[in-house]
PDB file of N, CA and C in Angstrom:
ATOM      1  N   UNK A   1     -27.157  22.983  -8.475  1.00  0.00           N
ATOM      2  CA  UNK A   1     -27.297  21.807  -7.140  1.00  0.00           C
ATOM      3  C   UNK A   1     -25.739  21.383  -6.926  1.00  0.00           C
ATOM      4  N   UNK A   2     -25.342  20.378  -5.282  1.00  0.00           N
ATOM      5  CA  UNK A   2     -24.138  20.408  -5.603  1.00  0.00           C
ATOM      6  C   UNK A   2     -23.569  19.249  -5.918  1.00  0.00           C
ATOM      7  N   UNK A   3     -21.829  19.070  -6.290  1.00  0.00           N
ATOM      8  CA  UNK A   3     -21.440  17.813  -5.862  1.00  0.00           C
ATOM      9  C   UNK A   3     -20.637  17.323  -5.603  1.00  0.00           C
ATOM     10  N   UNK A   4     -20.497  17.981  -4.577  1.00  0.00           N
ATOM     11  CA  UNK A   4     -19.726  17.145  -3.772  1.00  0.00           C
ATOM     12  C   UNK A   4     -18.139  17.682  -4.146  1.00  0.00           C
ATOM     13  N   UNK A   5     -17.182  17.457  -3.037  1.00  0.00           N
ATOM     14  CA  UNK A   5     -16.094  17.491  -3.408  1.00  0.00           C
ATOM     15  C   UNK A   5     -15.055  17.447  -4.562  1.00  0.00           C
ATOM     16  N   UNK A   6     -14.500  18.342  -5.327  1.00  0.00           N
ATOM     17  CA  UNK A   6     -13.788  17.671  -6.583  1.00  0.00           C
ATOM     18  C   UNK A   6     -12.316  18.467  -6.653  1.00  0.00           C
ATOM     19  N   UNK A   7     -11.745  17.457  -6.946  1.00  0.00           N
ATOM     20  CA  UNK A   7      -9.862  17.682  -6.810  1.00  0.00           C
ATOM     21  C   UNK A   7      -9.480  17.220  -8.347  1.00  0.00           C
ATOM     22  N   UNK A   8      -8.438  18.080  -8.367  1.00  0.00           N
ATOM     23  CA  UNK A   8      -7.630  17.709  -9.550  1.00  0.00           C
ATOM     24  C   UNK A   8      -6.871  16.688  -9.914  1.00  0.00           C
ATOM     25  N   UNK A   9      -6.587  16.032 -11.054  1.00  0.00           N
ATOM     26  CA  UNK A   9      -6.370  15.034 -10.867  1.00  0.00           C
ATOM     27  C   UNK A   9      -4.858  14.417 -10.663  1.00  0.00           C
ATOM     28  N   UNK A  10      -3.787  15.631 -10.493  1.00  0.00           N
ATOM     29  CA  UNK A  10      -2.837  15.963  -9.594  1.00  0.00           C
ATOM     30  C   UNK A  10      -2.890  15.878  -8.019  1.00  0.00           C
ATOM     31  N   UNK A  11      -3.440  15.744  -7.932  1.00  0.00           N
ATOM     32  CA  UNK A  11      -3.881  16.281  -5.662  1.00  0.00           C
ATOM     33  C   UNK A  11      -4.113  14.908  -5.879  1.00  0.00           C
ATOM     34  N   UNK A  12      -4.973  14.079  -6.715  1.00  0.00           N
ATOM     35  CA  UNK A  12      -5.477  12.507  -6.538  1.00  0.00           C
ATOM     36  C   UNK A  12      -4.602  11.748  -6.417  1.00  0.00           C
ATOM     37  N   UNK A  13      -3.724  11.755  -7.939  1.00  0.00           N
ATOM     38  CA  UNK A  13      -2.746  11.409  -8.256  1.00  0.00           C
ATOM     39  C   UNK A  13      -1.468  11.091  -6.688  1.00  0.00           C
ATOM     40  N   UNK A  14      -1.891  12.065  -6.200  1.00  0.00           N
ATOM     41  CA  UNK A  14      -0.777  12.427  -4.683  1.00  0.00           C
ATOM     42  C   UNK A  14      -1.231  11.757  -3.704  1.00  0.00           C
ATOM     43  N   UNK A  15      -2.482  11.731  -3.651  1.00  0.00           N
ATOM     44  CA  UNK A  15      -3.325  10.946  -2.349  1.00  0.00           C
ATOM     45  C   UNK A  15      -3.361   9.932  -2.544  1.00  0.00           C
ATOM     46  N   UNK A  16      -3.610   9.344  -3.642  1.00  0.00           N
ATOM     47  CA  UNK A  16      -3.048   7.888  -4.278  1.00  0.00           C
ATOM     48  C   UNK A  16      -1.891   7.383  -3.576  1.00  0.00           C
ATOM     49  N   UNK A  17      -0.750   8.231  -4.496  1.00  0.00           N
ATOM     50  CA  UNK A  17       0.589   7.707  -4.003  1.00  0.00           C
ATOM     51  C   UNK A  17       0.493   7.589  -2.195  1.00  0.00           C
ATOM     52  N   UNK A  18       0.444   8.654  -1.368  1.00  0.00           N
ATOM     53  CA  UNK A  18       0.004   8.243  -0.233  1.00  0.00           C
ATOM     54  C   UNK A  18      -0.114   7.194  -0.035  1.00  0.00           C
ATOM     55  N   UNK A  19      -1.462   7.107   0.315  1.00  0.00           N
ATOM     56  CA  UNK A  19      -1.649   5.518   0.400  1.00  0.00           C
ATOM     57  C   UNK A  19      -0.673   4.831  -0.007  1.00  0.00           C
ATOM     58  N   UNK A  20      -0.813   4.230  -1.065  1.00  0.00           N
ATOM     59  CA  UNK A  20       0.098   2.812  -1.722  1.00  0.00           C
ATOM     60  C   UNK A  20       1.238   2.593  -1.064  1.00  0.00           C
ATOM     61  N   UNK A  21       1.784   4.006  -0.713  1.00  0.00           N
ATOM     62  CA  UNK A  21       3.056   3.567   0.143  1.00  0.00           C
ATOM     63  C   UNK A  21       2.670   3.753   1.569  1.00  0.00           C
ATOM     64  N   UNK A  22       1.910   3.955   2.241  1.00  0.00           N
ATOM     65  CA  UNK A  22       1.341   3.963   3.485  1.00  0.00           C
ATOM     66  C   UNK A  22       1.161   2.459   3.804  1.00  0.00           C
ATOM     67  N   UNK A  23       0.444   2.174   3.030  1.00  0.00           N
ATOM     68  CA  UNK A  23       0.202   0.162   3.127  1.00  0.00           C
ATOM     69  C   UNK A  23       1.639  -0.788   3.035  1.00  0.00           C
ATOM     70  N   UNK A  24       1.739  -0.396   1.937  1.00  0.00           N
ATOM     71  CA  UNK A  24       3.117  -0.846   2.040  1.00  0.00           C
ATOM     72  C   UNK A  24       4.149  -1.398   2.917  1.00  0.00           C
ATOM     73  N   UNK A  25       4.369   0.381   3.609  1.00  0.00           N
ATOM     74  CA  UNK A  25       4.946   0.261   4.180  1.00  0.00           C
ATOM     75  C   UNK A  25       4.383  -0.581   5.662  1.00  0.00           C
ATOM     76  N   UNK A  26       3.006  -0.583   5.805  1.00  0.00           N
ATOM     77  CA  UNK A  26       2.519  -1.185   6.370  1.00  0.00           C
ATOM     78  C   UNK A  26       2.816  -2.904   6.975  1.00  0.00           C
ATOM     79  N   UNK A  27       2.930  -3.146   5.450  1.00  0.00           N
ATOM     80  CA  UNK A  27       2.982  -4.509   4.778  1.00  0.00           C
ATOM     81  C   UNK A  27       3.942  -5.316   5.321  1.00  0.00           C
ATOM     82  N   UNK A  28       4.971  -4.185   4.901  1.00  0.00           N
ATOM     83  CA  UNK A  28       6.619  -4.619   5.222  1.00  0.00           C
ATOM     84  C   UNK A  28       6.912  -4.741   6.542  1.00  0.00           C
ATOM     85  N   UNK A  29       6.088  -3.579   7.614  1.00  0.00           N
ATOM     86  CA  UNK A  29       6.176  -4.045   8.801  1.00  0.00           C
ATOM     87  C   UNK A  29       5.577  -5.156   9.297  1.00  0.00           C
ATOM     88  N   UNK A  30       4.538  -5.072   8.596  1.00  0.00           N
ATOM     89  CA  UNK A  30       4.036  -6.912   9.934  1.00  0.00           C
ATOM     90  C   UNK A  30       4.941  -8.194   9.223  1.00  0.00           C
ATOM     91  N   UNK A  31       5.302  -8.281   7.891  1.00  0.00           N
ATOM     92  CA  UNK A  31       6.208  -9.210   7.876  1.00  0.00           C
ATOM     93  C   UNK A  31       7.406  -9.083   8.371  1.00  0.00           C
ATOM     94  N   UNK A  32       7.999  -8.153   8.694  1.00  0.00           N
ATOM     95  CA  UNK A  32       9.180  -7.946   9.315  1.00  0.00           C
ATOM     96  C   UNK A  32       8.922  -8.136  10.622  1.00  0.00           C
ATOM     97  N   UNK A  33       7.766  -7.811  11.097  1.00  0.00           N
ATOM     98  CA  UNK A  33       7.276  -8.289  13.079  1.00  0.00           C
ATOM     99  C   UNK A  33       7.395 -10.198  12.496  1.00  0.00           C
ATOM    100  N   UNK A  34       6.846 -10.583  11.771  1.00  0.00           N
ATOM    101  CA  UNK A  34       6.316 -12.140  12.009  1.00  0.00           C
ATOM    102  C   UNK A  34       7.690 -12.778  11.603  1.00  0.00           C
ATOM    103  N   UNK A  35       8.826 -12.311  11.250  1.00  0.00           N
ATOM    104  CA  UNK A  35      10.191 -12.609  10.887  1.00  0.00           C
ATOM    105  C   UNK A  35      10.361 -12.699  11.807  1.00  0.00           C
ATOM    106  N   UNK A  36      10.535 -11.865  12.755  1.00  0.00           N
ATOM    107  CA  UNK A  36      11.162 -11.893  14.676  1.00  0.00           C
ATOM    108  C   UNK A  36      10.094 -12.233  15.401  1.00  0.00           C
ATOM    109  N   UNK A  37       9.252 -13.551  14.860  1.00  0.00           N
ATOM    110  CA  UNK A  37       8.244 -14.103  16.051  1.00  0.00           C
ATOM    111  C   UNK A  37       6.873 -13.880  16.214  1.00  0.00           C
ATOM    112  N   UNK A  38       6.975 -13.106  15.426  1.00  0.00           N
ATOM    113  CA  UNK A  38       5.336 -12.231  16.257  1.00  0.00           C
ATOM    114  C   UNK A  38       4.193 -13.463  14.993  1.00  0.00           C
ATOM    115  N   UNK A  39       3.031 -13.865  15.486  1.00  0.00           N
ATOM    116  CA  UNK A  39       2.314 -14.607  14.960  1.00  0.00           C
ATOM    117  C   UNK A  39       1.260 -13.514  13.689  1.00  0.00           C
ATOM    118  N   UNK A  40       1.004 -13.735  12.847  1.00  0.00           N
ATOM    119  CA  UNK A  40       0.811 -13.708  11.757  1.00  0.00           C
ATOM    120  C   UNK A  40      -0.237 -14.982  10.757  1.00  0.00           C
ATOM    121  N   UNK A  41      -1.372 -14.979  10.685  1.00  0.00           N
ATOM    122  CA  UNK A  41      -1.649 -16.126   9.855  1.00  0.00           C
ATOM    123  C   UNK A  41      -1.018 -16.286   8.506  1.00  0.00           C
ATOM    124  N   UNK A  42      -0.959 -17.601   8.344  1.00  0.00           N
ATOM    125  CA  UNK A  42      -0.056 -18.321   7.296  1.00  0.00           C
ATOM    126  C   UNK A  42      -0.911 -17.887   6.148  1.00  0.00           C
ATOM    127  N   UNK A  43      -2.239 -17.691   5.871  1.00  0.00           N
ATOM    128  CA  UNK A  43      -2.294 -16.453   4.193  1.00  0.00           C
ATOM    129  C   UNK A  43      -2.465 -15.583   3.747  1.00  0.00           C
ATOM    130  N   UNK A  44      -2.198 -14.943   5.473  1.00  0.00           N
ATOM    131  CA  UNK A  44      -1.712 -13.635   5.386  1.00  0.00           C
ATOM    132  C   UNK A  44      -0.074 -12.779   4.647  1.00  0.00           C
ATOM    133  N   UNK A  45       0.782 -14.219   5.473  1.00  0.00           N
ATOM    134  CA  UNK A  45       1.825 -13.847   5.098  1.00  0.00           C
ATOM    135  C   UNK A  45       1.913 -14.046   3.095  1.00  0.00           C
ATOM    136  N   UNK A  46       1.743 -14.914   2.933  1.00  0.00           N
ATOM    137  CA  UNK A  46       1.355 -15.473   1.522  1.00  0.00           C
ATOM    138  C   UNK A  46       0.468 -14.216   0.764  1.00  0.00           C
ATOM    139  N   UNK A  47      -0.406 -13.831   1.272  1.00  0.00           N
ATOM    140  CA  UNK A  47      -1.388 -11.886   0.592  1.00  0.00           C
ATOM    141  C   UNK A  47      -0.149 -11.102   0.443  1.00  0.00           C
ATOM    142  N   UNK A  48       0.348 -11.204   2.013  1.00  0.00           N
ATOM    143  CA  UNK A  48       1.374  -9.743   2.132  1.00  0.00           C
ATOM    144  C   UNK A  48       2.605  -9.486   1.287  1.00  0.00           C
ATOM    145  N   UNK A  49       3.258 -10.561   0.560  1.00  0.00           N
ATOM    146  CA  UNK A  49       4.127 -11.162  -0.187  1.00  0.00           C
ATOM    147  C   UNK A  49       3.807 -10.833  -1.506  1.00  0.00           C
ATOM    148  N   UNK A  50       2.418 -11.014  -1.913  1.00  0.00           N
ATOM    149  CA  UNK A  50       1.985 -10.678  -3.864  1.00  0.00           C
ATOM    150  C   UNK A  50       0.816  -9.572  -3.474  1.00  0.00           C
ATOM    151  N   UNK A  51       0.747  -8.822  -2.854  1.00  0.00           N
ATOM    152  CA  UNK A  51       0.742  -7.195  -2.593  1.00  0.00           C
ATOM    153  C   UNK A  51       1.763  -6.345  -2.578  1.00  0.00           C
ATOM    154  N   UNK A  52       2.935  -6.814  -1.760  1.00  0.00           N
ATOM    155  CA  UNK A  52       4.199  -5.629  -2.052  1.00  0.00           C
ATOM    156  C   UNK A  52       4.390  -6.118  -3.060  1.00  0.00           C
ATOM    157  N   UNK A  53       4.799  -7.102  -4.071  1.00  0.00           N
ATOM    158  CA  UNK A  53       5.228  -6.981  -5.330  1.00  0.00           C
ATOM    159  C   UNK A  53       4.446  -6.192  -5.947  1.00  0.00           C
ATOM    160  N   UNK A  54       3.211  -6.212  -5.741  1.00  0.00           N
ATOM    161  CA  UNK A  54       2.166  -6.114  -6.906  1.00  0.00           C
ATOM    162  C   UNK A  54       2.299  -4.222  -6.344  1.00  0.00           C
ATOM    163  N   UNK A  55       2.739  -4.178  -4.961  1.00  0.00           N
ATOM    164  CA  UNK A  55       2.511  -2.217  -5.307  1.00  0.00           C
ATOM    165  C   UNK A  55       4.028  -1.571  -5.371  1.00  0.00           C
ATOM    166  N   UNK A  56       4.804  -2.147  -5.336  1.00  0.00           N
ATOM    167  CA  UNK A  56       6.226  -1.710  -5.341  1.00  0.00           C
ATOM    168  C   UNK A  56       5.874  -2.227  -7.410  1.00  0.00           C
ATOM    169  N   UNK A  57       5.288  -2.549  -7.686  1.00  0.00           N
ATOM    170  CA  UNK A  57       4.908  -2.090  -9.298  1.00  0.00           C
ATOM    171  C   UNK A  57       4.399  -1.115  -9.870  1.00  0.00           C
ATOM    172  N   UNK A  58       3.136  -0.888  -8.630  1.00  0.00           N
ATOM    173  CA  UNK A  58       2.137   0.211  -8.776  1.00  0.00           C
ATOM    174  C   UNK A  58       2.558   1.256  -8.476  1.00  0.00           C
ATOM    175  N   UNK A  59       3.292   1.210  -7.573  1.00  0.00           N
ATOM    176  CA  UNK A  59       3.876   2.984  -6.469  1.00  0.00           C
ATOM    177  C   UNK A  59       4.780   4.009  -7.813  1.00  0.00           C
ATOM    178  N   UNK A  60       5.400   3.227  -8.741  1.00  0.00           N
ATOM    179  CA  UNK A  60       6.496   4.408  -9.686  1.00  0.00           C
ATOM    180  C   UNK A  60       5.254   4.763 -10.634  1.00  0.00           C
ATOM    181  N   UNK A  61       4.355   4.514 -11.148  1.00  0.00           N
ATOM    182  CA  UNK A  61       3.356   4.829 -12.143  1.00  0.00           C
ATOM    183  C   UNK A  61       3.403   5.601 -11.859  1.00  0.00           C
ATOM    184  N   UNK A  62       2.698   5.848 -10.275  1.00  0.00           N
ATOM    185  CA  UNK A  62       1.663   7.840  -9.687  1.00  0.00           C
ATOM    186  C   UNK A  62       3.259   8.467  -9.057  1.00  0.00           C
ATOM    187  N   UNK A  63       4.482   8.066  -9.784  1.00  0.00           N
ATOM    188  CA  UNK A  63       5.418   8.924  -9.584  1.00  0.00           C
ATOM    189  C   UNK A  63       6.421   8.543  -8.695  1.00  0.00           C
ATOM    190  N   UNK A  64       6.047   7.791  -7.759  1.00  0.00           N
ATOM    191  CA  UNK A  64       6.802   7.319  -6.258  1.00  0.00           C
ATOM    192  C   UNK A  64       8.331   6.479  -6.307  1.00  0.00           C
ATOM    193  N   UNK A  65       8.745   6.336  -5.487  1.00  0.00           N
ATOM    194  CA  UNK A  65       9.757   5.256  -5.204  1.00  0.00           C
ATOM    195  C   UNK A  65       9.257   4.275  -4.178  1.00  0.00           C
ATOM    196  N   UNK A  66       9.366   2.873  -4.229  1.00  0.00           N
ATOM    197  CA  UNK A  66       9.035   2.507  -3.314  1.00  0.00           C
ATOM    198  C   UNK A  66       9.570   2.024  -1.915  1.00  0.00           C
TER     199      UNK A  66
END
């Protein structure tokens, strides 16, 4: 019986780190665009700020730098 794809913890952490950093960059770019006049829903502005702060705390846990 096949259980699907299995990866080691180091690989899983590297994938997680890449996804977290990609999301951080996306949210920062979205806020940068907002500051330059591009529309962004007010709730998204507030949520992006909170999520950016959380990612900046979490990314070092996986060995990265925000």
